[in-house]
Amino acid sequence: MLEGTLVGVNAGAPDQITRFAMVMAGPAGKRKKITLYASPVPIPRPPGLETEAPGWTFGERSPALEARVRAAWGRGLVGIAHQELVFVNAATGQINQGSHTLKAAQEAHAARFNEAACPIAETISLGDRVWVRSTCSGVYRGNVGKKGARVTIHLLDALVFEGGQLASLTSYANPSIVAKQLNLKTSEH
């Protein structure tokens, strides 16, 4: 098991960066699967960032921690999140702190997609980290865009635990895919 993060700087727009997360899983010495996720749109480059070297970590999977995340997933991770949870939207670069921010995001999602389900497709872990790949689908009930449209989006959530509690969650999703399904214009058009 190998995990790492990279930052790519766009030479044409040096004030923008793209963050990548890579997970490689397989028996020692044999590459079984490589999954690469990127923030779907460039985000503002943090001040003072010249380069960011990849930080690689090797280790064994943590089946017990994966099972704990799977059990809490249907409850919105209630009961395992630390009060000082750091919640990061990788698509926008927005960072919020406190377990209440995760709850607020889940409540907003439930209001817009009141019949949505986000079953887990796959979990993978490394020490105190768990990655959850899921697919969310539901009927849109929000006030902007095509109300009543069925929307589907694929997600990757990167969870980090400290002291047995969820300390940070970074969510990778592509909002432009949702916008297209709701007939909304995006910067890509």
Short mmCIF file of C-alpha atoms in Angstrom, two decimals:
data_model
loop_
_atom_site.label_atom_id
_atom_site.label_comp_id
_atom_site.label_asym_id
_atom_site.label_seq_id
_atom_site.Cartn_x
_atom_site.Cartn_y
_atom_site.Cartn_z
CA MET A 1 0.00 0.00 0.00
CA LEU A 2 1.32 3.41 -1.01
CA GLU A 3 -0.27 6.84 -0.70
CA GLY A 4 0.90 10.23 -1.82
CA THR A 5 -0.12 13.75 -2.74
CA LEU A 6 1.18 16.06 -5.44
CA VAL A 7 0.59 19.66 -6.42
CA GLY A 8 0.69 20.74 -10.06
CA VAL A 9 1.22 24.38 -11.01
CA ASN A 10 -0.30 25.55 -14.28
CA ALA A 11 2.47 27.29 -16.24
CA GLY A 12 -0.13 29.34 -18.11
CA ALA A 13 -1.75 30.53 -14.88
CA PRO A 14 0.92 30.42 -12.16
CA ASP A 15 -1.51 31.72 -9.56
CA GLN A 16 -3.49 28.47 -9.87
CA ILE A 17 -2.68 24.94 -8.70
CA THR A 18 -4.26 21.50 -9.00
CA ARG A 19 -3.99 19.01 -6.16
CA PHE A 20 -3.67 15.30 -6.88
CA ALA A 21 -4.17 12.34 -4.56
CA MET A 22 -2.78 8.95 -5.56
CA VAL A 23 -3.43 5.58 -3.96
CA MET A 24 -1.59 2.40 -4.98
CA ALA A 25 -2.63 -0.94 -3.52
CA GLY A 26 -1.29 -4.44 -3.94
CA PRO A 27 0.98 -7.09 -2.45
CA ALA A 28 4.54 -6.03 -1.72
CA GLY A 29 6.52 -5.74 -4.92
CA LYS A 30 3.48 -6.14 -7.17
CA ARG A 31 1.42 -3.25 -8.47
CA LYS A 32 -2.23 -4.25 -8.32
CA LYS A 33 -4.11 -0.99 -8.72
CA ILE A 34 -3.32 2.71 -8.99
CA THR A 35 -6.03 5.30 -8.46
CA LEU A 36 -5.34 8.96 -9.22
CA TYR A 37 -7.72 11.72 -8.18
CA ALA A 38 -7.37 15.41 -9.00
CA SER A 39 -9.21 18.50 -7.92
CA PRO A 40 -11.54 19.03 -10.90
CA VAL A 41 -10.75 22.71 -11.33
CA PRO A 42 -7.63 24.74 -10.50
CA ILE A 43 -7.75 26.43 -7.13
CA PRO A 44 -5.92 29.58 -5.94
CA ARG A 45 -2.26 29.04 -5.24
CA PRO A 46 -1.48 29.58 -1.54
CA PRO A 47 0.89 32.52 -0.90
CA GLY A 48 4.52 31.48 -0.67
CA LEU A 49 4.03 28.08 -2.31
CA GLU A 50 7.02 27.54 -4.58
CA THR A 51 6.89 23.77 -4.84
CA GLU A 52 5.34 21.02 -2.83
CA ALA A 53 7.30 17.78 -2.82
CA PRO A 54 5.28 14.58 -2.80
CA GLY A 55 4.99 12.94 0.60
CA TRP A 56 4.84 9.16 0.23
CA THR A 57 3.80 6.74 2.94
CA PHE A 58 4.06 2.95 2.92
CA GLY A 59 2.24 0.58 5.23
CA GLU A 60 -0.36 -2.09 5.83
CA ARG A 61 -4.09 -1.76 5.43
CA SER A 62 -6.25 -1.26 8.54
CA PRO A 63 -9.31 -3.50 8.06
CA ALA A 64 -10.73 -2.63 11.52
CA LEU A 65 -10.65 1.10 10.74
CA GLU A 66 -12.24 0.50 7.32
CA ALA A 67 -15.03 -1.49 9.02
CA ARG A 68 -15.58 1.34 11.51
CA VAL A 69 -15.92 3.89 8.68
CA ARG A 70 -18.32 1.62 6.77
CA ALA A 71 -20.49 1.24 9.89
CA ALA A 72 -20.62 5.02 10.49
CA TRP A 73 -21.09 5.96 6.80
CA GLY A 74 -24.87 5.54 6.77
CA ARG A 75 -25.11 7.73 9.88
CA GLY A 76 -23.15 10.56 8.23
CA LEU A 77 -20.01 9.67 10.23
CA VAL A 78 -21.82 10.73 13.42
CA GLY A 79 -20.05 9.54 16.53
CA ILE A 80 -16.57 9.18 15.03
CA ALA A 81 -15.80 12.82 14.08
CA HIS A 82 -13.67 14.93 16.43
CA GLN A 83 -15.12 18.31 17.47
CA GLU A 84 -12.18 20.06 15.78
CA LEU A 85 -12.59 18.17 12.51
CA VAL A 86 -10.98 19.86 9.48
CA PHE A 87 -13.32 19.54 6.48
CA VAL A 88 -11.77 20.35 3.08
CA ASN A 89 -13.55 20.71 -0.25
CA ALA A 90 -10.77 19.82 -2.70
CA ALA A 91 -12.77 21.17 -5.67
CA THR A 92 -12.83 24.71 -4.30
CA GLY A 93 -9.98 24.68 -1.80
CA GLN A 94 -12.44 25.76 0.91
CA ILE A 95 -11.44 24.66 4.42
CA ASN A 96 -13.89 24.58 7.33
CA GLN A 97 -13.22 23.53 10.89
CA GLY A 98 -15.42 21.83 13.45
CA SER A 99 -17.60 18.73 13.26
CA HIS A 100 -20.62 21.03 12.85
CA THR A 101 -19.36 21.99 9.36
CA LEU A 102 -19.59 18.36 8.24
CA LYS A 103 -23.11 18.13 9.68
CA ALA A 104 -24.12 21.39 7.95
CA ALA A 105 -22.80 20.14 4.60
CA GLN A 106 -24.70 16.87 5.01
CA GLU A 107 -27.93 18.71 5.94
CA ALA A 108 -27.61 21.04 2.91
CA HIS A 109 -27.06 18.03 0.65
CA ALA A 110 -30.06 16.22 2.16
CA ALA A 111 -32.29 19.27 1.58
CA ARG A 112 -31.31 19.50 -2.09
CA PHE A 113 -31.32 15.74 -2.72
CA ASN A 114 -33.86 14.46 -0.23
CA GLU A 115 -33.91 10.92 -1.64
CA ALA A 116 -30.16 10.67 -2.25
CA ALA A 117 -28.11 7.62 -1.43
CA CYS A 118 -24.31 7.45 -1.37
CA PRO A 119 -23.38 3.78 -1.07
CA ILE A 120 -19.72 2.92 -0.62
CA ALA A 121 -18.14 1.33 -3.68
CA GLU A 122 -14.73 0.75 -2.11
CA THR A 123 -12.64 1.52 0.95
CA ILE A 124 -8.88 1.35 1.27
CA SER A 125 -6.73 2.23 4.25
CA LEU A 126 -3.21 2.90 5.37
CA GLY A 127 -2.49 3.15 9.07
CA ASP A 128 -4.70 5.98 10.38
CA ARG A 129 -6.03 6.95 6.91
CA VAL A 130 -9.07 5.64 5.04
CA TRP A 131 -10.18 6.49 1.51
CA VAL A 132 -13.83 5.98 0.63
CA ARG A 133 -15.00 5.86 -2.99
CA SER A 134 -18.75 6.30 -3.34
CA THR A 135 -21.40 7.19 -5.89
CA CYS A 136 -24.19 9.56 -4.85
CA SER A 137 -27.43 9.63 -6.77
CA GLY A 138 -30.70 11.40 -6.08
CA VAL A 139 -33.45 13.66 -7.36
CA TYR A 140 -32.56 17.36 -7.17
CA ARG A 141 -34.96 19.49 -5.07
CA GLY A 142 -32.93 22.72 -4.89
CA ASN A 143 -33.87 26.18 -6.14
CA VAL A 144 -31.25 26.59 -8.89
CA GLY A 145 -31.20 24.60 -12.11
CA LYS A 146 -33.36 21.74 -13.33
CA LYS A 147 -35.55 20.77 -10.36
CA GLY A 148 -36.56 17.11 -10.42
CA ALA A 149 -33.48 16.01 -12.38
CA ARG A 150 -31.75 12.79 -11.32
CA VAL A 151 -28.13 13.61 -10.50
CA THR A 152 -25.23 11.20 -10.07
CA ILE A 153 -21.72 12.08 -8.90
CA HIS A 154 -18.67 10.01 -8.01
CA LEU A 155 -16.79 10.97 -4.85
CA LEU A 156 -13.54 10.21 -3.09
CA ASP A 157 -13.31 11.10 0.59
CA ALA A 158 -9.92 10.98 2.34
CA LEU A 159 -10.29 10.49 6.10
CA VAL A 160 -7.50 10.89 8.67
CA PHE A 161 -7.92 9.63 12.24
CA GLU A 162 -6.15 10.85 15.39
CA GLY A 163 -6.69 9.27 18.78
CA GLY A 164 -9.43 7.05 17.39
CA GLN A 165 -11.54 9.95 16.07
CA LEU A 166 -11.92 11.42 12.60
CA ALA A 167 -9.64 14.49 12.56
CA SER A 168 -9.82 15.54 8.92
CA LEU A 169 -11.89 14.79 5.85
CA THR A 170 -10.98 15.92 2.34
CA SER A 171 -13.70 15.45 -0.25
CA TYR A 172 -12.85 15.16 -3.95
CA ALA A 173 -15.79 15.70 -6.32
CA ASN A 174 -16.42 17.41 -9.62
CA PRO A 175 -19.09 20.11 -9.26
CA SER A 176 -19.10 20.77 -13.01
CA ILE A 177 -20.59 17.29 -13.56
CA VAL A 178 -23.51 18.17 -11.28
CA ALA A 179 -23.88 21.55 -13.02
CA LYS A 180 -24.14 19.86 -16.41
CA GLN A 181 -26.80 17.46 -15.12
CA LEU A 182 -28.78 20.47 -13.85
CA ASN A 183 -28.32 22.41 -17.11
CA LEU A 184 -26.27 25.11 -15.40
CA LYS A 185 -23.52 27.01 -17.21
CA THR A 186 -20.00 26.57 -15.88
CA SER A 187 -16.67 28.22 -16.60
CA GLU A 188 -15.89 25.23 -18.87
CA HIS A 189 -18.58 26.30 -21.40
#
